[in-house]
Amino acid sequence: VSMPASLATTAERQLAAPRPAPAALADRAVRVYRHDGQSRTVPVGRDTPAGVAAALAAREFGVAGVDYACWQLVEVCASLPGPALRRRALQDSVTDLDGRLPVGGRYYLRRADEPIDQCLTDKTEALQLAREAAVDLLQLDPRRLAQLLTESDAEAHRQIRPADLVLWWLGNRDGSSYKSLTAFRRLIRLAEATSGWPGRELATCGGANIEASEQRRRDRILKRLVRVALECHRLRNLCSATSLALGLAA
């Protein structure tokens, strides 16, 4: 993908201009990485196109004797478990680069003819990025978590008519209303997600051979989930309490 002529001209002017004083920089500085782990900071603002930022990053890395229009920025985000990576090359015409900076994401510089999967190939680094982007369970109040689970279950239960509940348990699901069937399925999905919650949290602590620090974190996560289950039981939310108990026993 080549940079449009107007953007290429803009990039050439910015590259040819003298470096501005710190007070004259754009809205903020964004750290841009290379696939070899090196990083540089690039000033960007609301009107900075991704192509111009890529050209500026290429200059910061000391790339010489190449066409700056051949460079791209790749947005990389990581999520747990896995971690699962999402890589997306930003188009040259995209503006408001600073406003779209993803939480817990990174920008990588690459040539347009290079494979996109070279960006963030180290699994340990990707796992750290995913952890930084995720909300840590240990920072949340168990009572608040139990309350949120109870509210979600109660909202789904309110959508079910008593007559449809009887038909469901009798196996005559064709006689249930569409609204109730949708609520039943939502309850099932909530229960499945809740029972799988302990496994997803513990997956962030590594495999069988884990360090002592990760083992301590694993123990703290187990205790926190047990407290959430007890709080759900106190709130008479037997659905979530049972689902968590099944997940903890798996």
Coordinates of N, CA and C in Angstrom, one line a residue:
V1 N 0.9 -1.2 0.0 CA 0.0 0.0 0.0 C 0.9 1.2 0.0
S2 N 0.7 2.1 -0.9 CA 1.5 3.3 -1.0 C 0.7 4.5 -0.5
M3 N 1.5 5.4 0.0 CA 0.9 6.6 0.6 C 0.3 7.5 -0.5
P4 N -0.9 8.1 -0.3 CA -1.4 9.0 -1.3 C -0.4 10.2 -1.5
A5 N -0.5 10.8 -2.6 CA 0.5 11.9 -3.0 C 0.4 13.1 -2.0
S6 N -0.9 13.4 -1.5 CA -1.0 14.5 -0.6 C -0.4 14.2 0.7
L7 N -0.5 13.0 1.2 CA 0.1 12.6 2.5 C 1.6 12.5 2.4
A8 N 2.0 12.0 1.2 CA 3.5 11.9 1.0 C 4.1 13.2 1.0
T9 N 3.5 14.2 0.4 CA 4.0 15.6 0.4 C 4.0 16.1 1.9
T10 N 3.0 15.8 2.6 CA 2.9 16.3 4.0 C 4.1 15.7 4.8
A11 N 4.3 14.4 4.6 CA 5.3 13.7 5.3 C 6.7 14.2 5.0
E12 N 6.9 14.5 3.7 CA 8.2 15.1 3.2 C 8.4 16.4 3.9
R13 N 7.4 17.2 4.0 CA 7.6 18.5 4.6 C 7.9 18.4 6.1
Q14 N 7.2 17.5 6.8 CA 7.5 17.3 8.2 C 8.9 16.7 8.4
L15 N 9.3 15.8 7.5 CA 10.6 15.2 7.7 C 11.7 16.2 7.4
A16 N 11.4 17.1 6.4 CA 12.5 18.1 6.1 C 12.5 19.2 7.1
A17 N 11.5 19.4 7.9 CA 11.4 20.5 8.8 C 12.4 20.2 10.0
P18 N 12.9 21.3 10.6 CA 13.7 21.0 11.8 C 12.9 20.5 13.0
R19 N 13.5 19.8 13.8 CA 12.8 19.2 15.0 C 12.3 20.3 15.9
P20 N 11.0 20.2 16.2 CA 10.4 21.3 17.0 C 10.8 21.2 18.5
A21 N 10.7 22.3 19.2 CA 11.0 22.3 20.6 C 9.9 21.5 21.3
P22 N 10.2 20.9 22.5 CA 9.2 20.1 23.2 C 7.9 20.8 23.4
A23 N 7.8 22.1 23.7 CA 6.6 22.8 23.9 C 5.7 22.8 22.6
A24 N 6.4 22.7 21.4 CA 5.7 22.8 20.2 C 5.3 21.4 19.6
L25 N 5.5 20.4 20.4 CA 5.2 19.0 19.9 C 3.7 18.9 19.8
A26 N 3.2 17.8 19.1 CA 1.8 17.5 19.0 C 1.2 17.1 20.3
D27 N -0.1 16.7 20.3 CA -0.8 16.4 21.5 C -0.1 15.4 22.4
R28 N 0.5 14.4 21.9 CA 1.2 13.5 22.7 C 2.2 12.7 21.9
A29 N 3.0 11.9 22.6 CA 4.0 11.1 21.9 C 3.6 9.6 22.1
V30 N 3.6 8.9 21.0 CA 3.2 7.5 20.9 C 4.4 6.7 20.7
R31 N 4.6 5.6 21.5 CA 5.7 4.7 21.3 C 5.4 3.7 20.2
V32 N 6.4 3.7 19.2 CA 6.3 2.8 18.1 C 7.4 1.8 18.2
Y33 N 7.0 0.5 17.9 CA 8.0 -0.6 18.0 C 8.4 -1.2 16.7
R34 N 9.5 -1.8 16.6 CA 9.9 -2.7 15.5 C 9.8 -4.1 15.9
H35 N 9.8 -5.0 14.9 CA 9.7 -6.4 15.3 C 10.9 -7.0 16.0
D36 N 12.0 -6.3 16.0 CA 13.2 -6.7 16.8 C 13.2 -6.2 18.2
G37 N 12.1 -5.5 18.6 CA 12.0 -5.1 20.0 C 12.4 -3.7 20.3
Q38 N 13.1 -3.0 19.3 CA 13.4 -1.6 19.5 C 12.2 -0.7 19.4
S39 N 12.2 0.4 20.1 CA 11.1 1.3 20.1 C 11.6 2.8 20.0
R40 N 10.7 3.6 19.5 CA 11.0 5.1 19.4 C 9.6 5.8 19.7
T41 N 9.7 7.0 20.1 CA 8.5 7.8 20.3 C 8.3 8.8 19.1
V42 N 7.0 8.9 18.8 CA 6.6 9.8 17.7 C 5.5 10.7 18.1
P43 N 5.6 12.0 17.9 CA 4.6 13.0 18.3 C 3.4 12.9 17.3
V44 N 2.2 12.8 17.8 CA 1.0 12.7 17.0 C -0.1 13.6 17.6
G45 N -1.0 13.9 16.8 CA -2.2 14.7 17.2 C -3.5 14.3 16.6
R46 N -4.5 15.0 16.7 CA -5.8 14.7 16.2 C -5.8 14.6 14.7
D47 N -5.0 15.4 14.0 CA -5.0 15.5 12.6 C -3.8 14.8 12.0
T48 N -3.2 13.9 12.7 CA -2.0 13.2 12.2 C -2.4 11.9 11.5
P49 N -2.3 11.8 10.2 CA -2.6 10.5 9.5 C -1.6 9.4 9.9
A50 N -2.1 8.2 9.8 CA -1.2 7.1 10.2 C 0.0 7.0 9.3
G51 N -0.2 7.3 8.0 CA 1.0 7.3 7.1 C 2.1 8.3 7.4
V52 N 1.7 9.4 7.9 CA 2.6 10.4 8.3 C 3.3 10.0 9.6
A53 N 2.6 9.4 10.5 CA 3.2 8.9 11.7 C 4.2 7.8 11.4
A54 N 3.9 6.9 10.5 CA 4.8 5.9 10.1 C 6.0 6.4 9.5
A55 N 5.9 7.5 8.6 CA 7.1 8.1 8.0 C 8.0 8.7 9.1
L56 N 7.3 9.4 10.1 CA 8.1 10.0 11.2 C 8.8 8.9 12.0
A57 N 8.1 7.8 12.2 CA 8.7 6.7 13.0 C 9.9 6.1 12.3
A58 N 9.8 6.0 10.9 CA 10.9 5.5 10.1 C 12.1 6.4 10.3
R59 N 11.9 7.7 10.3 CA 13.0 8.6 10.5 C 13.6 8.5 11.9
E60 N 12.8 8.3 12.9 CA 13.3 8.1 14.3 C 14.1 6.9 14.4
F61 N 13.8 5.8 13.6 CA 14.6 4.6 13.6 C 15.9 4.7 12.8
G62 N 16.1 5.9 12.1 CA 17.3 6.1 11.4 C 17.3 5.4 10.0
V63 N 16.1 5.1 9.5 CA 16.0 4.5 8.1 C 16.4 5.5 7.1
A64 N 17.3 5.2 6.2 CA 17.8 6.2 5.2 C 17.8 5.6 3.9
G65 N 17.6 6.4 2.8 CA 17.7 5.9 1.5 C 16.5 5.1 1.0
V66 N 15.4 5.2 1.6 CA 14.2 4.5 1.2 C 13.0 5.4 1.0
D67 N 12.0 4.9 0.4 CA 10.8 5.7 0.1 C 9.9 5.6 1.4
Y68 N 9.7 6.7 2.1 CA 9.0 6.7 3.3 C 7.5 6.3 3.1
A69 N 7.0 6.4 1.9 CA 5.6 6.0 1.6 C 5.5 4.5 1.7
C70 N 6.5 3.7 1.8 CA 6.5 2.3 1.9 C 6.2 1.8 3.3
W71 N 6.2 2.7 4.3 CA 6.1 2.3 5.7 C 4.6 2.3 6.2
Q72 N 4.3 1.4 7.1 CA 3.0 1.4 7.7 C 3.1 1.2 9.2
L73 N 2.0 1.6 9.8 CA 1.8 1.3 11.3 C 0.8 0.1 11.4
V74 N 1.2 -0.8 12.3 CA 0.3 -2.0 12.6 C -0.1 -1.9 14.0
E75 N -1.4 -1.9 14.2 CA -2.0 -1.9 15.5 C -2.1 -3.3 16.0
V76 N -1.5 -3.6 17.2 CA -1.5 -5.0 17.7 C -2.1 -4.9 19.1
C77 N -3.1 -5.8 19.3 CA -3.8 -6.0 20.6 C -3.7 -7.4 21.0
A78 N -3.6 -7.7 22.3 CA -3.6 -9.1 22.8 C -4.7 -9.2 23.8
S79 N -5.2 -10.4 23.9 CA -6.3 -10.8 24.8 C -6.0 -12.2 25.4
L80 N -6.5 -12.4 26.6 CA -6.4 -13.7 27.2 C -7.7 -14.5 27.0
P81 N -7.6 -15.9 27.0 CA -6.4 -16.7 27.2 C -5.6 -16.8 25.9
G82 N -4.4 -17.4 26.0 CA -3.7 -17.6 24.8 C -2.2 -17.1 24.9
P83 N -1.9 -15.9 24.8 CA -2.8 -14.8 24.4 C -3.2 -14.8 22.9
A84 N -4.4 -14.3 22.6 CA -4.8 -14.2 21.2 C -4.4 -12.8 20.7
L85 N -3.8 -12.8 19.6 CA -3.3 -11.5 19.0 C -4.2 -11.1 17.8
R86 N -4.4 -9.8 17.8 CA -5.1 -9.2 16.6 C -4.2 -8.1 16.1
R87 N -3.9 -8.3 14.8 CA -3.0 -7.3 14.1 C -3.8 -6.7 13.0
R88 N -3.6 -5.3 12.8 CA -4.3 -4.6 11.8 C -3.5 -3.5 11.3
A89 N -3.2 -3.5 10.0 CA -2.4 -2.4 9.4 C -3.3 -1.2 9.2
L90 N -2.9 -0.1 9.7 CA -3.7 1.2 9.6 C -3.5 1.8 8.3
Q91 N -4.6 2.2 7.7 CA -4.6 2.8 6.4 C -4.0 4.2 6.4
D92 N -3.4 4.6 5.3 CA -2.7 5.9 5.3 C -3.6 7.1 5.5
S93 N -4.9 6.9 5.1 CA -5.8 8.0 5.2 C -6.5 8.2 6.6
V94 N -6.2 7.3 7.5 CA -6.8 7.3 8.8 C -6.2 8.5 9.6
T95 N -7.1 9.3 10.2 CA -6.7 10.4 11.0 C -7.1 10.2 12.5
D96 N -6.8 11.2 13.3 CA -7.1 11.1 14.7 C -6.4 9.9 15.3
L97 N -5.2 9.7 15.0 CA -4.4 8.6 15.5 C -4.3 8.5 17.0
D98 N -4.2 9.7 17.6 CA -4.1 9.8 19.1 C -5.4 9.4 19.8
G99 N -6.5 9.8 19.2 CA -7.8 9.5 19.8 C -8.2 8.0 19.7
R100 N -7.6 7.3 18.7 CA -8.0 5.9 18.5 C -6.9 4.9 19.1
L101 N -6.0 5.4 19.9 CA -5.0 4.6 20.5 C -5.7 3.6 21.4
P102 N -5.6 2.3 21.1 CA -6.3 1.3 21.9 C -5.7 1.2 23.3
V103 N -6.5 0.9 24.3 CA -6.1 0.6 25.6 C -5.3 -0.7 25.7
G104 N -4.1 -0.7 26.1 CA -3.3 -1.9 26.2 C -2.8 -2.4 24.8
G105 N -2.9 -1.6 23.8 CA -2.4 -2.0 22.5 C -1.1 -1.3 22.2
R106 N -0.5 -1.7 21.0 CA 0.8 -1.2 20.6 C 0.7 -0.9 19.1
Y107 N 1.6 0.0 18.7 CA 1.8 0.3 17.3 C 3.2 -0.2 16.9
Y108 N 3.3 -0.9 15.8 CA 4.5 -1.4 15.2 C 4.7 -0.8 13.8
L109 N 6.0 -0.6 13.5 CA 6.4 -0.1 12.2 C 6.8 -1.2 11.3
R110 N 6.4 -1.3 10.1 CA 6.8 -2.3 9.2 C 6.7 -1.8 7.8
R111 N 7.5 -2.4 6.9 CA 7.4 -2.1 5.5 C 6.2 -2.8 4.9
A112 N 5.6 -2.2 3.9 CA 4.3 -2.7 3.4 C 4.5 -4.1 2.8
D113 N 5.8 -4.5 2.4 CA 6.0 -5.8 1.8 C 6.5 -6.8 2.8
E114 N 6.5 -6.5 4.1 CA 6.9 -7.4 5.1 C 5.7 -8.1 5.7
P115 N 5.8 -9.4 6.1 CA 4.7 -10.1 6.7 C 4.2 -9.4 8.0
I116 N 2.9 -9.3 8.1 CA 2.3 -8.6 9.3 C 2.5 -9.4 10.6
D117 N 2.7 -10.7 10.5 CA 2.8 -11.5 11.7 C 4.2 -11.4 12.3
Q118 N 5.1 -10.6 11.7 CA 6.4 -10.4 12.4 C 6.2 -9.4 13.6
C119 N 5.1 -8.7 13.7 CA 4.9 -7.8 14.8 C 4.4 -8.6 16.0
L120 N 5.2 -8.4 17.1 CA 4.9 -9.0 18.4 C 4.8 -10.6 18.3
T121 N 6.0 -11.2 18.1 CA 6.0 -12.6 17.9 C 6.4 -13.3 19.3
D122 N 7.0 -12.6 20.2 CA 7.4 -13.1 21.5 C 6.2 -13.4 22.4
K123 N 6.0 -14.7 22.7 CA 4.8 -15.0 23.5 C 4.7 -14.4 24.9
T124 N 5.9 -14.3 25.5 CA 6.0 -13.7 26.9 C 5.6 -12.3 26.8
E125 N 6.1 -11.5 25.8 CA 5.8 -10.1 25.7 C 4.3 -9.9 25.4
A126 N 3.7 -10.8 24.5 CA 2.3 -10.8 24.2 C 1.4 -11.0 25.4
L127 N 1.9 -12.0 26.2 CA 1.1 -12.3 27.5 C 1.1 -11.1 28.4
Q128 N 2.3 -10.4 28.5 CA 2.4 -9.2 29.4 C 1.5 -8.1 28.8
L129 N 1.4 -7.9 27.5 CA 0.6 -6.9 26.9 C -0.9 -7.2 27.2
A130 N -1.3 -8.5 27.1 CA -2.7 -8.9 27.4 C -3.0 -8.6 28.8
R131 N -2.1 -8.9 29.7 CA -2.4 -8.7 31.1 C -2.5 -7.2 31.4
E132 N -1.7 -6.4 30.8 CA -1.9 -4.9 31.0 C -3.2 -4.4 30.5
A133 N -3.7 -5.0 29.4 CA -5.0 -4.5 28.9 C -6.2 -5.1 29.6
A134 N -6.0 -6.2 30.4 CA -7.2 -6.8 31.0 C -7.3 -6.2 32.4
V135 N -8.6 -6.3 32.9 CA -8.9 -5.9 34.3 C -8.5 -7.0 35.2
D136 N -7.7 -6.7 36.2 CA -7.2 -7.7 37.2 C -8.3 -8.0 38.2
L137 N -8.6 -9.3 38.3 CA -9.6 -9.8 39.2 C -9.3 -9.4 40.6
L138 N -8.0 -9.4 41.0 CA -7.6 -9.2 42.4 C -7.8 -7.7 42.8
Q139 N -8.1 -6.8 41.8 CA -8.3 -5.4 42.1 C -9.8 -5.1 42.3
L140 N -10.7 -6.1 42.1 CA -12.1 -5.9 42.2 C -12.7 -6.5 43.5
D141 N -13.8 -5.8 44.0 CA -14.4 -6.2 45.2 C -15.3 -7.4 45.0
P142 N -15.1 -8.5 45.8 CA -15.9 -9.7 45.6 C -17.4 -9.5 45.7
R143 N -17.8 -8.6 46.7 CA -19.2 -8.3 46.9 C -19.8 -7.6 45.7
R144 N -19.0 -6.7 45.1 CA -19.5 -6.0 43.9 C -19.6 -7.0 42.7
L145 N -18.6 -7.9 42.5 CA -18.7 -8.9 41.5 C -20.0 -9.8 41.7
A146 N -20.2 -10.2 42.9 CA -21.4 -11.0 43.2 C -22.7 -10.3 42.9
Q147 N -22.7 -9.0 43.2 CA -23.9 -8.2 42.9 C -24.1 -8.1 41.4
L148 N -23.1 -7.9 40.6 CA -23.2 -7.8 39.2 C -23.7 -9.1 38.6
L149 N -23.2 -10.2 39.1 CA -23.6 -11.5 38.6 C -25.1 -11.7 39.0
T150 N -25.5 -11.4 40.2 CA -26.9 -11.5 40.6 C -27.8 -10.7 39.8
E151 N -27.4 -9.4 39.5 CA -28.3 -8.6 38.7 C -28.5 -9.1 37.3
S152 N -27.4 -9.6 36.7 CA -27.5 -10.2 35.4 C -28.5 -11.4 35.4
D153 N -28.3 -12.3 36.4 CA -29.2 -13.5 36.5 C -30.6 -13.0 36.7
A154 N -30.8 -12.1 37.6 CA -32.2 -11.6 37.9 C -32.9 -11.0 36.7
E155 N -32.1 -10.3 35.9 CA -32.7 -9.7 34.7 C -33.2 -10.7 33.8
A156 N -32.4 -11.8 33.6 CA -32.8 -12.9 32.7 C -34.0 -13.6 33.3
H157 N -34.0 -13.9 34.6 CA -35.1 -14.6 35.2 C -36.4 -13.8 35.1
R158 N -36.4 -12.5 35.2 CA -37.6 -11.7 35.1 C -38.2 -11.8 33.7
Q159 N -37.5 -12.2 32.7 CA -38.0 -12.3 31.3 C -38.8 -13.7 31.1
I160 N -38.7 -14.5 32.1 CA -39.3 -15.9 32.0 C -40.7 -15.9 32.7
R161 N -41.7 -16.3 32.0 CA -43.0 -16.5 32.6 C -43.1 -17.8 33.4
P162 N -43.8 -17.8 34.5 CA -43.9 -19.1 35.3 C -44.4 -20.2 34.5
A163 N -45.4 -20.0 33.6 CA -46.0 -21.1 32.8 C -44.9 -21.6 31.8
D164 N -44.1 -20.8 31.3 CA -43.1 -21.2 30.4 C -42.0 -22.0 31.1
L165 N -41.8 -21.6 32.4 CA -40.8 -22.4 33.2 C -41.3 -23.8 33.4
V166 N -42.5 -24.0 33.7 CA -43.1 -25.3 33.8 C -43.0 -26.1 32.6
L167 N -43.3 -25.5 31.4 CA -43.2 -26.2 30.1 C -41.8 -26.6 29.8
W168 N -40.8 -25.7 30.2 CA -39.4 -26.0 30.0 C -39.0 -27.2 30.7
W169 N -39.3 -27.3 32.0 CA -38.9 -28.4 32.8 C -39.6 -29.7 32.4
L170 N -40.8 -29.6 31.8 CA -41.5 -30.7 31.4 C -41.0 -31.2 30.0
G171 N -40.1 -30.4 29.4 CA -39.6 -30.8 28.1 C -40.4 -30.2 26.9
N172 N -41.5 -29.6 27.2 CA -42.3 -29.0 26.1 C -41.9 -27.6 25.8
R173 N -40.7 -27.5 25.1 CA -40.2 -26.2 24.9 C -40.8 -25.5 23.7
D174 N -41.5 -26.3 22.9 CA -42.2 -25.7 21.7 C -43.4 -24.8 22.2
G175 N -43.9 -25.1 23.4 CA -45.0 -24.3 23.9 C -44.6 -23.0 24.6
S176 N -43.3 -22.9 24.8 CA -42.8 -21.7 25.5 C -42.8 -20.5 24.6
S177 N -42.9 -19.3 25.1 CA -42.9 -18.1 24.3 C -41.5 -17.8 23.8
Y178 N -41.4 -17.1 22.7 CA -40.1 -16.8 22.1 C -39.3 -15.9 23.1
K179 N -39.9 -15.0 23.8 CA -39.3 -14.2 24.8 C -38.7 -15.0 25.9
S180 N -39.4 -16.0 26.4 CA -38.9 -16.9 27.5 C -37.8 -17.8 27.0
L181 N -37.9 -18.3 25.8 CA -36.9 -19.1 25.2 C -35.6 -18.4 25.1
T182 N -35.7 -17.1 24.7 CA -34.5 -16.3 24.6 C -33.9 -16.1 26.0
A183 N -34.7 -15.9 27.0 CA -34.2 -15.7 28.3 C -33.6 -17.0 28.9
F184 N -34.2 -18.1 28.5 CA -33.6 -19.4 29.0 C -32.2 -19.6 28.4
R185 N -32.1 -19.3 27.1 CA -30.8 -19.4 26.4 C -29.8 -18.4 27.0
R186 N -30.2 -17.3 27.4 CA -29.3 -16.3 28.0 C -28.8 -16.8 29.4
L187 N -29.7 -17.4 30.1 CA -29.3 -18.0 31.4 C -28.3 -19.1 31.3
I188 N -28.5 -19.9 30.2 CA -27.6 -21.0 30.0 C -26.2 -20.4 29.6
R189 N -26.2 -19.4 28.8 CA -24.9 -18.8 28.4 C -24.2 -18.1 29.6
L190 N -25.0 -17.5 30.5 CA -24.4 -16.9 31.7 C -23.8 -17.9 32.6
A191 N -24.5 -19.1 32.7 CA -24.0 -20.1 33.6 C -22.8 -20.7 33.0
E192 N -22.7 -20.9 31.7 CA -21.5 -21.5 31.0 C -20.3 -20.5 31.2
A193 N -20.6 -19.2 31.0 CA -19.5 -18.2 31.1 C -19.0 -18.2 32.5
T194 N -19.9 -18.3 33.5 CA -19.5 -18.2 34.9 C -18.7 -19.4 35.3
S195 N -19.2 -20.6 34.9 CA -18.4 -21.8 35.2 C -17.1 -21.9 34.6
G196 N -16.9 -21.2 33.4 CA -15.6 -21.1 32.7 C -14.7 -20.0 33.2
W197 N -15.3 -19.2 34.1 CA -14.5 -18.0 34.6 C -13.3 -18.4 35.4
P198 N -13.3 -19.4 36.3 CA -12.1 -19.8 37.1 C -11.0 -20.3 36.1
G199 N -11.4 -21.1 35.1 CA -10.4 -21.6 34.2 C -9.7 -20.5 33.4
R200 N -10.4 -19.5 33.0 CA -9.9 -18.4 32.3 C -8.9 -17.5 33.1
E201 N -9.3 -17.3 34.4 CA -8.4 -16.6 35.3 C -7.2 -17.3 35.6
L202 N -7.3 -18.6 35.9 CA -6.1 -19.4 36.2 C -5.2 -19.6 35.0
A203 N -5.7 -19.5 33.8 CA -4.9 -19.6 32.6 C -3.8 -18.5 32.5
T204 N -4.1 -17.4 33.2 CA -3.1 -16.3 33.2 C -1.9 -16.5 34.1
C205 N -2.0 -17.6 34.9 CA -0.9 -17.9 35.8 C 0.1 -18.9 35.2
G206 N 0.0 -19.3 33.9 CA 0.9 -20.2 33.3 C 0.4 -21.6 33.5
G207 N 1.3 -22.6 33.0 CA 1.0 -24.0 33.0 C 1.3 -24.7 34.3
A208 N 1.8 -25.9 34.2 CA 2.1 -26.7 35.4 C 3.3 -26.3 36.1
N209 N 4.4 -25.9 35.3 CA 5.7 -25.5 35.9 C 5.7 -24.0 36.0
I210 N 5.1 -23.5 37.1 CA 5.1 -22.0 37.2 C 6.0 -21.6 38.4
E211 N 6.3 -20.3 38.3 CA 7.2 -19.8 39.4 C 6.4 -19.5 40.7
A212 N 7.2 -19.3 41.7 CA 6.6 -19.1 43.0 C 5.6 -17.9 43.1
S213 N 6.0 -16.8 42.4 CA 5.2 -15.6 42.3 C 3.8 -15.9 41.6
E214 N 3.9 -16.7 40.6 CA 2.7 -17.1 39.8 C 1.8 -18.0 40.7
Q215 N 2.5 -18.9 41.5 CA 1.7 -19.8 42.3 C 1.0 -19.0 43.4
R216 N 1.6 -18.0 44.0 CA 0.9 -17.1 44.9 C -0.2 -16.4 44.3
R217 N 0.0 -15.9 43.1 CA -1.1 -15.3 42.4 C -2.3 -16.2 42.1
R218 N -1.9 -17.5 41.8 CA -3.0 -18.5 41.5 C -3.8 -18.7 42.8
D219 N -3.1 -18.8 44.0 CA -3.8 -19.1 45.2 C -4.7 -17.9 45.6
R220 N -4.2 -16.7 45.3 CA -5.1 -15.5 45.6 C -6.3 -15.4 44.7
I221 N -6.1 -15.8 43.4 CA -7.3 -15.9 42.5 C -8.3 -16.9 43.0
L222 N -7.8 -18.1 43.4 CA -8.8 -19.1 43.9 C -9.5 -18.6 45.1
K223 N -8.9 -18.0 46.0 CA -9.5 -17.4 47.2 C -10.5 -16.4 46.8
R224 N -10.2 -15.5 45.9 CA -11.1 -14.4 45.5 C -12.3 -15.0 44.8
L225 N -12.2 -16.0 44.0 CA -13.4 -16.6 43.3 C -14.2 -17.4 44.4
V226 N -13.6 -18.0 45.4 CA -14.4 -18.6 46.4 C -15.2 -17.6 47.2
R227 N -14.6 -16.4 47.4 CA -15.4 -15.4 48.1 C -16.5 -14.9 47.3
V228 N -16.3 -14.8 45.9 CA -17.4 -14.3 45.1 C -18.5 -15.4 45.1
A229 N -18.2 -16.6 45.1 CA -19.2 -17.7 45.2 C -20.0 -17.6 46.5
L230 N -19.3 -17.4 47.6 CA -20.0 -17.3 48.9 C -20.9 -16.0 48.9
E231 N -20.4 -14.9 48.3 CA -21.3 -13.7 48.3 C -22.5 -14.0 47.4
C232 N -22.4 -14.7 46.3 CA -23.5 -15.1 45.5 C -24.5 -15.9 46.3
H233 N -24.0 -16.9 47.1 CA -24.9 -17.7 47.9 C -25.6 -16.8 49.0
R234 N -24.9 -15.9 49.6 CA -25.5 -15.0 50.5 C -26.6 -14.2 49.9
L235 N -26.4 -13.8 48.7 CA -27.5 -13.1 47.9 C -28.6 -14.0 47.4
R236 N -28.5 -15.3 47.7 CA -29.4 -16.3 47.2 C -29.4 -16.4 45.7
N237 N -28.3 -16.2 45.1 CA -28.0 -16.4 43.7 C -27.4 -17.8 43.6
L238 N -28.3 -18.8 43.6 CA -27.7 -20.2 43.6 C -27.2 -20.5 42.2
C239 N -27.7 -19.9 41.2 CA -27.3 -20.2 39.8 C -25.8 -19.8 39.7
S240 N -25.4 -18.6 40.0 CA -24.0 -18.2 39.9 C -23.1 -18.9 40.9
A241 N -23.6 -19.1 42.1 CA -22.8 -19.8 43.1 C -22.5 -21.2 42.7
T242 N -23.5 -21.9 42.1 CA -23.3 -23.3 41.7 C -22.4 -23.3 40.5
S243 N -22.5 -22.4 39.5 CA -21.7 -22.4 38.4 C -20.2 -22.1 38.7
L244 N -20.0 -21.2 39.7 CA -18.6 -21.0 40.1 C -18.0 -22.2 40.8
A245 N -18.9 -22.8 41.6 CA -18.4 -24.1 42.3 C -18.0 -25.1 41.3
L246 N -18.8 -25.3 40.3 CA -18.4 -26.3 39.2 C -17.1 -25.9 38.5
G247 N -17.0 -24.6 38.3 CA -15.7 -24.2 37.6 C -14.5 -24.3 38.5
L248 N -14.7 -24.1 39.8 CA -13.5 -24.3 40.7 C -13.2 -25.7 40.9
A249 N -14.2 -26.6 40.8 CA -13.9 -28.0 41.0 C -13.4 -28.7 39.7
A250 N -13.4 -28.0 38.6 CA -13.0 -28.6 37.3 C -11.5 -28.7 37.3

